[in-house]
Tab-separated table of C-alpha atoms and ligand atoms in Angstrom:
chain	number	residue	atom	x	y	z
A	1	MET	CA	-0.451	0.109	-0.177
A	2	ASP	CA	1.519	3.607	-1.264
A	3	TYR	CA	0.753	5.898	2.505
A	4	HIS	CA	0.873	9.413	1.775
A	5	TYR	CA	0.201	12.482	3.889
A	6	ASP	CA	-3.409	12.823	4.632
A	7	HIS	CA	-3.637	14.748	8.000
A	8	ILE	CA	-1.525	18.004	9.272
A	9	LEU	CA	-0.697	17.825	12.893
A	10	ILE	CA	-1.361	20.975	14.800
A	11	ARG	CA	0.686	21.374	18.506
A	12	TYR	CA	-1.080	24.717	20.248
A	13	GLY	CA	1.692	27.019	21.392
A	14	GLU	CA	1.373	28.944	24.930
A	15	LEU	CA	0.620	25.458	26.558
A	16	SER	CA	0.567	26.591	30.393
A	17	LEU	CA	-2.733	27.645	29.560
A	18	LYS	CA	-5.822	26.137	31.501
A	19	GLY	CA	-9.266	25.349	31.776
A	20	LYS	CA	-12.054	28.026	30.356
A	21	ASN	CA	-8.703	30.092	29.124
A	22	ARG	CA	-7.518	27.085	27.266
A	23	GLN	CA	-11.225	26.197	25.703
A	24	ASN	CA	-11.341	29.711	24.150
A	25	PHE	CA	-7.944	29.269	23.254
A	26	ILE	CA	-8.468	26.243	21.159
A	27	HIS	CA	-12.416	27.022	20.331
A	28	LYS	CA	-10.909	30.632	18.430
A	29	LEU	CA	-7.951	28.420	16.951
A	30	LEU	CA	-10.164	26.449	15.510
A	31	GLU	CA	-11.949	29.384	13.814
A	32	ASN	CA	-9.117	31.350	12.805
A	33	MET	CA	-7.860	27.753	11.152
A	34	LYS	CA	-11.392	27.381	8.926
A	35	LYS	CA	-11.809	31.236	8.127
A	36	ALA	CA	-7.755	30.835	6.748
A	37	LEU	CA	-7.961	27.713	5.023
A	38	LYS	CA	-11.419	28.574	3.380
A	39	PRO	CA	-9.168	28.307	-0.258
A	40	PHE	CA	-9.428	24.198	0.773
A	41	PRO	CA	-13.021	23.528	1.469
A	42	ALA	CA	-12.754	19.987	1.489
A	43	LEU	CA	-10.925	20.050	5.082
A	44	GLU	CA	-11.919	18.625	8.202
A	45	PHE	CA	-10.722	19.400	11.362
A	46	ASP	CA	-10.528	18.115	14.979
A	47	ALA	CA	-9.786	20.058	17.751
A	48	GLY	CA	-8.623	17.892	20.488
A	49	TYR	CA	-6.981	19.084	24.098
A	50	ASP	CA	-3.850	18.950	23.206
A	51	ARG	CA	-3.877	19.256	19.434
A	52	MET	CA	-5.742	19.568	16.387
A	53	TYR	CA	-5.586	17.067	12.979
A	54	VAL	CA	-6.515	18.951	9.917
A	55	TYR	CA	-7.678	16.133	7.620
A	56	LEU	CA	-6.396	16.251	3.713
A	57	HIS	CA	-8.788	15.366	1.140
A	58	GLY	CA	-6.356	15.433	-1.918
A	59	GLU	CA	-5.273	19.704	-1.342
A	60	ASP	CA	-1.852	20.087	-1.747
A	61	CYS	CA	0.200	19.412	1.646
A	62	ASP	CA	2.555	22.662	1.078
A	63	GLU	CA	0.410	25.360	0.335
A	64	VAL	CA	-2.455	24.034	2.705
A	65	CYS	CA	1.024	24.015	5.399
A	66	SER	CA	2.098	27.534	3.959
A	67	VAL	CA	-1.235	28.981	4.827
A	68	ILE	CA	-1.112	27.223	8.252
A	69	SER	CA	2.029	29.161	9.559
A	70	LYS	CA	0.236	32.148	9.335
A	71	VAL	CA	-1.759	30.859	11.958
A	72	PHE	CA	-1.159	32.408	15.752
A	73	GLY	CA	-1.292	30.071	18.391
A	74	ILE	CA	0.332	27.333	16.740
A	75	SER	CA	4.233	25.884	18.453
A	76	SER	CA	4.856	23.561	15.088
A	77	PHE	CA	2.877	21.438	12.824
A	78	SER	CA	3.794	18.087	10.792
A	79	PRO	CA	2.533	16.638	7.954
A	80	ALA	CA	1.264	13.136	8.967
A	81	ILE	CA	0.752	9.721	7.704
A	82	LYS	CA	-2.269	8.161	10.033
A	83	VAL	CA	-2.641	4.190	10.281
A	84	LYS	CA	-3.863	2.278	12.592
A	85	PRO	CA	-1.817	1.268	15.618
A	86	GLU	CA	-0.500	-2.194	13.715
A	87	LEU	CA	3.247	-3.111	14.029
A	88	ASP	CA	3.268	-3.805	9.763
A	89	GLU	CA	1.120	-0.901	8.748
A	90	ILE	CA	3.096	1.764	10.972
A	91	LEU	CA	6.554	-0.085	9.623
A	92	GLU	CA	5.388	0.536	5.847
A	93	ALA	CA	3.871	4.141	6.842
A	94	VAL	CA	7.313	4.994	8.259
A	95	LYS	CA	9.258	3.418	4.938
A	96	SER	CA	6.561	5.892	2.882
A	97	SER	CA	7.359	8.824	4.939
A	98	ILE	CA	10.643	9.607	3.282
A	99	ASP	CA	12.142	9.802	-0.354
A	100	LEU	CA	14.238	6.291	0.115
A	101	GLU	CA	15.973	7.086	-3.579
A	102	HIS	CA	17.721	10.754	-1.904
A	103	PRO	CA	19.469	9.217	0.858
A	104	GLY	CA	20.322	11.234	3.975
A	105	THR	CA	20.594	10.553	7.724
A	106	PHE	CA	17.628	9.710	10.093
A	107	LYS	CA	16.869	9.374	13.247
A	108	ILE	CA	13.172	8.082	14.980
A	109	GLN	CA	11.761	8.975	17.005
A	110	ALA	CA	8.696	6.982	19.158
A	111	ARG	CA	6.708	7.881	21.419
A	112	ARG	CA	3.763	6.043	22.809
A	113	HIS	CA	0.981	8.270	24.506
A	114	ASP	CA	-1.265	4.586	24.288
A	115	LYS	CA	0.557	2.223	26.815
A	116	MET	CA	-1.067	-0.383	26.626
A	117	PHE	CA	0.772	-0.933	22.799
A	118	PRO	CA	2.131	-3.938	23.169
A	119	HIS	CA	5.640	-2.077	21.300
A	120	LYS	CA	7.668	-0.327	23.882
A	121	SER	CA	9.274	3.104	22.435
A	122	ASP	CA	12.801	1.941	22.104
A	123	GLU	CA	11.424	-1.615	20.422
A	124	LEU	CA	9.830	0.429	17.460
A	125	ASN	CA	12.598	2.937	16.999
A	126	ARG	CA	14.850	-0.452	16.189
A	127	LEU	CA	12.017	-1.755	14.062
A	128	ALA	CA	11.277	1.432	12.289
A	129	ALA	CA	15.180	2.063	11.748
A	130	THR	CA	15.680	-1.189	10.559
A	131	VAL	CA	12.918	-1.228	7.533
A	132	ILE	CA	14.608	2.406	6.780
A	133	LEU	CA	18.084	0.568	6.605
A	134	LYS	CA	17.197	-2.544	4.371
A	135	ASN	CA	15.595	-0.874	1.877
A	136	SER	CA	17.511	2.425	1.213
A	137	ASP	CA	21.076	4.457	1.427
A	138	TRP	CA	19.744	6.337	4.702
A	139	LYS	CA	22.257	5.979	7.560
A	140	VAL	CA	21.343	6.963	11.250
A	141	ASP	CA	22.595	9.609	13.207
A	142	VAL	CA	21.105	10.146	16.607
A	143	HIS	CA	22.663	13.749	17.380
A	144	ASN	CA	22.337	15.497	14.266
A	145	PRO	CA	19.962	14.190	11.618
A	146	ASP	CA	18.831	15.461	7.934
A	147	VAL	CA	15.269	14.102	8.902
A	148	THR	CA	13.526	12.981	12.588
A	149	ILE	CA	11.009	10.968	12.027
A	150	LEU	CA	8.018	10.926	14.724
A	151	ILE	CA	5.681	8.189	15.613
A	152	GLU	CA	2.894	9.011	17.417
A	153	VAL	CA	1.139	6.282	19.006
A	154	ARG	CA	-2.333	7.057	20.251
A	155	GLN	CA	-5.248	4.866	21.331
A	156	ASP	CA	-7.485	5.197	18.019
A	157	ALA	CA	-4.613	5.493	15.811
A	158	VAL	CA	-0.737	6.046	14.529
A	159	TYR	CA	1.004	8.997	13.629
A	160	ILE	CA	4.139	9.025	11.803
A	161	MET	CA	5.637	12.390	10.486
A	162	ALA	CA	8.837	13.382	9.185
A	163	LYS	CA	8.428	16.658	9.430
A	164	LYS	CA	8.073	19.364	12.458
A	165	LEU	CA	8.104	22.827	10.967
A	166	PRO	CA	7.455	26.482	12.959
A	167	GLY	CA	4.275	27.656	13.770
A	168	ALA	CA	3.729	31.203	14.528
A	169	GLY	CA	3.340	31.347	17.905
A	170	GLY	CA	1.342	33.497	19.901
A	171	PHE	CA	-2.356	33.711	20.622
A	172	PRO	CA	-5.059	32.776	17.846
A	173	VAL	CA	-6.372	36.355	17.238
A	174	GLY	CA	-9.350	37.427	18.787
A	175	VAL	CA	-8.907	35.965	22.583
A	176	GLY	CA	-7.215	39.052	23.649
A	177	GLY	CA	-9.949	41.540	22.141
A	178	ARG	CA	-10.095	44.699	19.874
A	179	ALA	CA	-7.324	47.487	18.597
A	180	MET	CA	-6.912	50.522	16.482
A	181	VAL	CA	-3.709	50.670	15.178
A	182	LEU	CA	-2.501	53.829	13.188
A	183	LEU	CA	-0.842	52.726	10.407
A	184	SER	CA	1.195	55.156	8.101
A	185	GLY	CA	3.275	54.064	5.241
A	186	GLY	CA	6.719	53.176	7.521
A	187	ILE	CA	8.214	50.142	8.455
A	188	ASP	CA	7.447	50.619	12.496
A	189	SER	CA	3.554	50.782	12.203
A	190	PRO	CA	3.260	47.136	10.276
A	191	VAL	CA	5.954	45.411	12.502
A	192	ALA	CA	3.286	46.929	15.399
A	193	SER	CA	0.657	45.492	14.158
A	194	TYR	CA	2.378	42.207	13.410
A	195	LEU	CA	2.669	41.819	17.119
A	196	MET	CA	-0.411	42.994	18.558
A	197	MET	CA	-2.762	40.082	16.533
A	198	LYS	CA	0.577	37.848	17.698
A	199	LYS	CA	-0.872	38.557	21.360
A	200	GLY	CA	-4.268	37.516	20.345
A	201	VAL	CA	-5.701	41.061	19.671
A	202	HIS	CA	-7.922	41.533	16.529
A	203	ILE	CA	-6.899	45.007	14.728
A	204	GLU	CA	-8.314	47.382	12.939
A	205	CYS	CA	-6.238	50.314	11.157
A	206	VAL	CA	-6.867	53.824	10.927
A	207	HIS	CA	-4.609	55.591	8.120
A	208	PHE	CA	-4.070	59.880	7.744
A	209	ALA	CA	-4.412	60.834	4.137
A	210	ALA	CA	-3.963	64.366	3.189
A	211	PRO	CA	-4.586	64.660	-0.259
A	212	PRO	CA	-3.767	66.612	-2.368
A	213	TYR	CA	-0.787	67.039	-0.573
A	214	THR	CA	-0.541	62.955	-0.435
A	215	SER	CA	-0.371	61.107	-3.392
A	216	ALA	CA	-2.540	58.149	-4.282
A	217	GLN	CA	0.328	55.893	-4.530
A	218	ALA	CA	0.869	56.818	-0.909
A	219	ARG	CA	-2.537	55.711	0.261
A	220	ASP	CA	-1.843	52.321	-1.935
A	221	LYS	CA	0.890	51.663	-0.496
A	222	VAL	CA	-0.639	51.581	2.957
A	223	LEU	CA	-3.521	49.352	2.089
A	224	ASP	CA	-0.658	46.776	0.228
A	225	LEU	CA	1.204	47.293	3.405
A	226	ALA	CA	-2.499	46.087	5.272
A	227	ARG	CA	-2.822	43.569	2.288
A	228	LEU	CA	0.573	41.779	3.205
A	229	ILE	CA	-0.406	41.528	7.225
A	230	ALA	CA	-3.736	40.766	6.815
A	231	PRO	CA	-3.274	36.837	6.378
A	232	TYR	CA	-2.504	36.293	9.877
A	233	GLN	CA	-6.256	37.362	10.753
A	234	GLY	CA	-8.062	36.706	7.740
A	235	ASP	CA	-8.607	40.087	6.574
A	236	ILE	CA	-8.159	43.628	8.102
A	237	VAL	CA	-10.147	46.933	7.630
A	238	VAL	CA	-8.430	50.015	7.116
A	239	HIS	CA	-10.313	53.581	8.220
A	240	VAL	CA	-8.761	56.394	5.659
A	241	VAL	CA	-8.879	59.241	7.156
A	242	PRO	CA	-9.568	62.297	5.265
A	243	PHE	CA	-6.720	64.566	7.104
A	244	THR	CA	-6.276	67.377	5.131
A	245	THR	CA	-8.919	70.216	6.285
A	246	LEU	CA	-7.823	69.346	10.191
A	247	GLN	CA	-4.514	69.451	9.394
A	248	LEU	CA	-4.011	72.772	7.309
A	249	SER	CA	-6.337	74.119	10.030
A	250	ILE	CA	-3.394	73.790	12.442
A	251	TYR	CA	-1.210	75.335	10.311
A	252	GLN	CA	-3.052	78.555	9.949
A	253	ASN	CA	-3.723	78.443	13.586
A	254	ALA	CA	-0.219	77.274	15.589
A	255	PRO	CA	3.074	78.169	15.497
A	256	GLU	CA	4.808	75.701	13.117
A	257	SER	CA	7.322	74.418	15.856
A	258	TYR	CA	3.880	72.595	17.552
A	259	ALA	CA	2.493	71.640	14.497
A	260	ILE	CA	3.422	67.837	14.428
A	261	THR	CA	2.579	67.682	18.507
A	262	LEU	CA	-1.070	69.081	17.560
A	263	MET	CA	-1.282	67.183	14.518
A	264	ARG	CA	-0.207	63.932	17.039
A	265	ARG	CA	-3.009	64.728	19.754
A	266	MET	CA	-5.451	64.981	16.779
A	267	MET	CA	-4.579	61.663	15.076
A	268	MET	CA	-5.102	60.202	18.699
A	269	ARG	CA	-8.459	62.016	18.996
A	270	ILE	CA	-9.570	61.062	15.909
A	271	ALA	CA	-8.106	57.167	16.562
A	272	GLN	CA	-9.549	57.080	19.950
A	273	GLY	CA	-12.975	58.031	18.169
A	274	LEU	CA	-13.079	55.559	15.568
A	275	ALA	CA	-12.001	52.640	18.393
A	276	GLU	CA	-14.865	53.325	19.781
A	277	LYS	CA	-16.938	52.982	17.442
A	278	ARG	CA	-15.659	49.749	15.947
A	279	HIS	CA	-15.839	48.260	19.923
A	280	CYS	CA	-12.012	48.765	20.215
A	281	LEU	CA	-10.805	48.481	23.811
A	282	ALA	CA	-6.943	50.346	22.959
A	283	ILE	CA	-5.125	52.041	20.481
A	284	ALA	CA	-1.750	50.805	19.213
A	285	THR	CA	1.308	52.961	17.540
A	286	GLY	CA	4.487	52.288	16.223
A	287	GLU	CA	6.149	54.467	17.667
A	288	SER	CA	9.404	53.999	19.805
A	289	VAL	CA	10.610	55.864	21.908
A	290	GLY	CA	13.330	58.592	21.263
A	291	GLN	CA	13.289	57.446	17.470
A	292	VAL	CA	12.652	60.777	16.287
A	293	ALA	CA	12.094	64.358	17.504
A	294	SER	CA	8.174	63.236	18.287
A	295	GLN	CA	9.051	60.542	20.084
A	296	THR	CA	10.420	62.149	23.040
A	297	LEU	CA	8.482	61.475	26.518
A	298	GLU	CA	7.736	64.708	26.985
A	299	SER	CA	6.072	64.092	23.460
A	300	VAL	CA	4.661	60.879	24.067
A	301	PHE	CA	3.055	62.570	27.592
A	302	VAL	CA	1.177	65.930	25.947
A	303	ILE	CA	0.099	63.363	23.018
A	304	ASN	CA	-1.391	60.728	25.558
A	305	HIS	CA	-2.776	63.642	27.639
A	306	VAL	CA	-5.387	63.290	25.055
A	307	VAL	CA	-7.190	59.922	24.705
A	308	SER	CA	-8.355	58.163	27.467
A	309	MET	CA	-8.121	54.708	26.009
A	310	PRO	CA	-5.051	52.910	26.700
A	311	ILE	CA	-1.967	53.221	23.738
A	312	LEU	CA	-0.278	50.252	23.170
A	313	ARG	CA	3.256	50.571	21.363
A	314	PRO	CA	4.517	47.291	20.980
A	315	VAL	CA	7.727	48.192	19.283
A	316	VAL	CA	8.284	50.924	21.656
A	317	CYS	CA	11.967	49.655	23.326
A	318	MET	CA	12.965	48.119	20.223
A	319	ASP	CA	15.675	49.121	18.251
A	320	LYS	CA	15.687	50.519	14.686
A	321	ASN	CA	17.567	46.652	13.524
A	322	GLU	CA	15.420	44.795	15.591
A	323	ILE	CA	12.129	46.428	14.168
A	324	ILE	CA	13.524	45.590	10.570
A	325	ALA	CA	14.717	41.981	11.065
A	326	ILE	CA	10.488	41.704	12.143
A	327	ALA	CA	9.846	43.703	9.303
A	328	ARG	CA	11.555	41.225	6.486
A	329	GLN	CA	10.946	38.181	7.988
A	330	ILE	CA	6.669	39.425	7.687
A	331	GLY	CA	7.527	40.632	4.449
A	332	THR	CA	6.513	44.236	5.192
A	333	TYR	CA	10.249	45.984	4.375
A	334	GLU	CA	10.585	45.958	0.894
A	335	THR	CA	7.058	48.149	0.547
A	336	SER	CA	7.569	50.253	3.611
A	337	ILE	CA	10.878	51.868	2.182
A	338	GLN	CA	8.714	52.703	-0.880
A	339	PRO	CA	9.646	56.261	-1.252
A	340	PHE	CA	5.909	58.215	-0.819
A	341	GLU	CA	5.147	60.774	1.254
A	342	ASP	CA	3.567	60.710	3.917
A	343	CYS	CA	1.042	63.402	5.714
A	344	CYS	CA	3.457	64.124	9.047
A	345	THR	CA	6.222	64.377	6.120
A	346	ILE	CA	5.024	66.978	4.203
A	347	PHE	CA	4.272	68.927	6.536
A	348	THR	CA	7.494	69.131	8.561
A	349	PRO	CA	8.658	72.445	10.210
A	350	LYS	CA	11.770	73.312	10.143
A	351	SER	CA	12.695	72.835	14.026
A	352	PRO	CA	10.018	70.677	15.833
A	353	VAL	CA	9.825	71.003	19.429
A	354	THR	CA	11.665	68.068	21.004
A	355	LYS	CA	10.039	68.772	24.802
A	356	PRO	CA	6.469	69.936	24.002
A	357	LYS	CA	4.597	71.659	26.956
A	358	LEU	CA	0.929	70.647	27.958
A	359	GLU	CA	0.040	74.544	29.003
A	360	LYS	CA	1.158	75.392	25.446
A	361	CYS	CA	-0.852	73.136	23.256
A	362	LEU	CA	-3.757	73.502	25.197
A	363	GLU	CA	-3.092	77.209	24.432
A	364	TYR	CA	-3.158	76.625	20.990
A	365	GLU	CA	-5.942	74.330	20.998
A	366	LYS	CA	-7.963	77.432	22.364
A	367	ARG	CA	-7.776	79.230	19.246
A	368	TRP	CA	-9.727	77.774	16.932
A	369	ASP	CA	-12.968	75.490	16.699
A	370	TRP	CA	-11.439	71.804	15.578
A	371	GLN	CA	-13.681	70.062	17.068
A	372	PRO	CA	-16.416	69.339	14.592
A	373	MET	CA	-13.231	68.729	12.132
A	374	VAL	CA	-12.495	66.414	14.369
A	375	GLN	CA	-15.331	64.644	14.147
A	376	ASP	CA	-15.517	64.943	10.288
A	377	CYS	CA	-13.033	62.947	9.977
A	378	ILE	CA	-14.380	60.591	11.920
A	379	ASP	CA	-17.551	60.378	9.983
A	380	GLN	CA	-16.024	60.925	6.910
A	381	ALA	CA	-13.175	57.757	6.837
A	382	GLU	CA	-13.657	55.583	4.390
A	383	SER	CA	-13.368	52.363	5.160
A	384	ILE	CA	-11.931	49.244	3.335
A	385	ARG	CA	-11.451	45.832	3.709
A	386	LEU	CA	-8.729	44.223	2.761
A	387	SER	CA	-7.524	39.811	2.245
A	388	PHE	CA	-4.778	39.173	0.732
A	389	LYS	CA	-4.632	39.332	-3.203
A	390	GLU	CA	-1.595	38.258	-5.585
A	391	THR	CA	-2.901	40.193	-8.433
A	392	PRO	CA	-4.165	43.990	-9.142
A	393	ALA	CA	-6.897	42.523	-10.489
A	394	GLU	CA	-8.170	40.594	-8.028
A	395	LYS	CA	-7.228	43.962	-5.701
A	396	GLN	CA	-10.032	45.978	-8.169
A	397	GLU	CA	-12.404	43.403	-7.493
A	398	GLU	CA	-11.503	43.847	-3.874
A	399	GLU	CA	-12.243	47.336	-3.590
A	400	ASP	CA	-15.589	47.736	-6.111
A	401	LEU	CA	-17.013	45.463	-3.525
A	402	PHE	CA	-17.111	48.199	-1.078
B	1	ATP	P1	6.223	54.239	11.138
B	1	ATP	O1	7.575	53.862	10.528
B	1	ATP	O2	5.401	53.058	11.630
B	1	ATP	O3	6.216	55.088	10.298
B	1	ATP	P2	7.710	55.901	12.210
B	1	ATP	O4	9.713	55.775	12.850
B	1	ATP	O5	7.742	56.601	10.510
B	1	ATP	O6	7.238	55.186	12.352
B	1	ATP	P3	6.231	58.105	12.622
B	1	ATP	O7	6.017	58.655	11.288
B	1	ATP	O8	6.584	59.529	13.522
B	1	ATP	O9	7.487	57.061	13.050
B	1	ATP	O10	4.967	57.943	13.567
B	1	ATP	C1	5.020	57.315	14.605
B	1	ATP	C2	3.326	56.441	14.612
B	1	ATP	O11	2.807	57.242	14.782
B	1	ATP	C3	3.172	55.500	13.212
B	1	ATP	O12	4.063	54.682	13.598
B	1	ATP	C4	2.012	55.200	13.492
B	1	ATP	O13	1.503	54.296	14.288
B	1	ATP	C5	1.750	56.443	13.664
B	1	ATP	N1	1.240	57.283	12.130
B	1	ATP	C6	2.394	58.170	11.906
B	1	ATP	N2	1.902	58.909	10.286
B	1	ATP	C7	0.461	58.312	10.741
B	1	ATP	C8	-0.504	58.386	9.000
B	1	ATP	N3	-0.216	59.054	8.228
B	1	ATP	N4	-1.905	57.923	9.509
B	1	ATP	C9	-1.818	56.905	10.493
B	1	ATP	N5	-1.077	56.367	11.570
B	1	ATP	C10	0.470	57.596	11.468
B	2	MG	MG1	6.251	57.379	9.548
């Protein structure tokens, strides 16, 4: 009989979870897996207490694995062959779990979860190794093998696996509530978004655009970034805020040195308004202390002051190199470094204040009636739902849907 990989075995992350939290974790993970794997409607799922199994029905195993590798809450996973708990079936499956024609080094690692199984782990290891040695030029290397073949003996079935692939870690998106992330076209905020999702928080994004000072390309770049990180939670809603009128009013009414500070205070007010509207409990940004003038603690203090909602800053203490390493890993870096103007960069004052004073902010903000403009920004935000799309034609279709 010719065996092939007909299962994927999923190992949960954060195994310390117990009781109800664990049930929520598993329930959410199952929901997210089904959502992410929608393009493969014939797959079946079985979520147990310490493992989840995905049953393939002819789907391409590598394609399914590549989707699974982006689902948070998984520590590792393995394509598996499932057989009955009978020795000859197990040995046949071990034989077909690797390519016998292309030898390397291997080791067998059997584990009996069912202690009633008549063959002990050591014995299984020996028998399985013998089958491979007899039928191929593969060699045993117990210290540094090219391939480790796992044999997991359960009561009702035995799973044979030759690959342990790393999962995305973290918690299933959604177990940690919802947050509104300020998404610019830069390097930091897509990384902050990814880290929020990794901790199980479902995100929506807000982007401030100032047309015609910012171009359609700048906006498209942000939507592209959102598409790139969308697979981690299925899809992402981005609220594009028309910021021009409010931004210009800042420049007309306040000294240039305070423009960036006041602009950020306005951004926070709008973000909080949208967050409340969308049932989010927190705001998140890609701010990193000390990185630029607007990111001193004094500045963070006066900007934070306008909202009552918690502002989370996942990259606040990271070095730029560390942030860039994550951006490369998640594939956003190349898009982030495309040179399109951001609404923050067009109005950049020659000498922005690095230690803004709260009294000054309050004094300047008394000079004009900005509240209705903030409300307009919240009301007029354009909300776009994005998911990962390969081609421009697919993107077009996605936007037409709204
Ligand atoms: P990034 O790489 O994320 O743009 P940055 O190092 O360029 O960060 P700033 O431009 O000072 O830093 O922005 C700090 C944070 O403010 C960003 O990480 C983002 O969360 C938010 N932000 C800045 N500009 C915008 C914008 N146009 N729309 C939405 N959020 C923004
Ligand atoms: Mg920026």
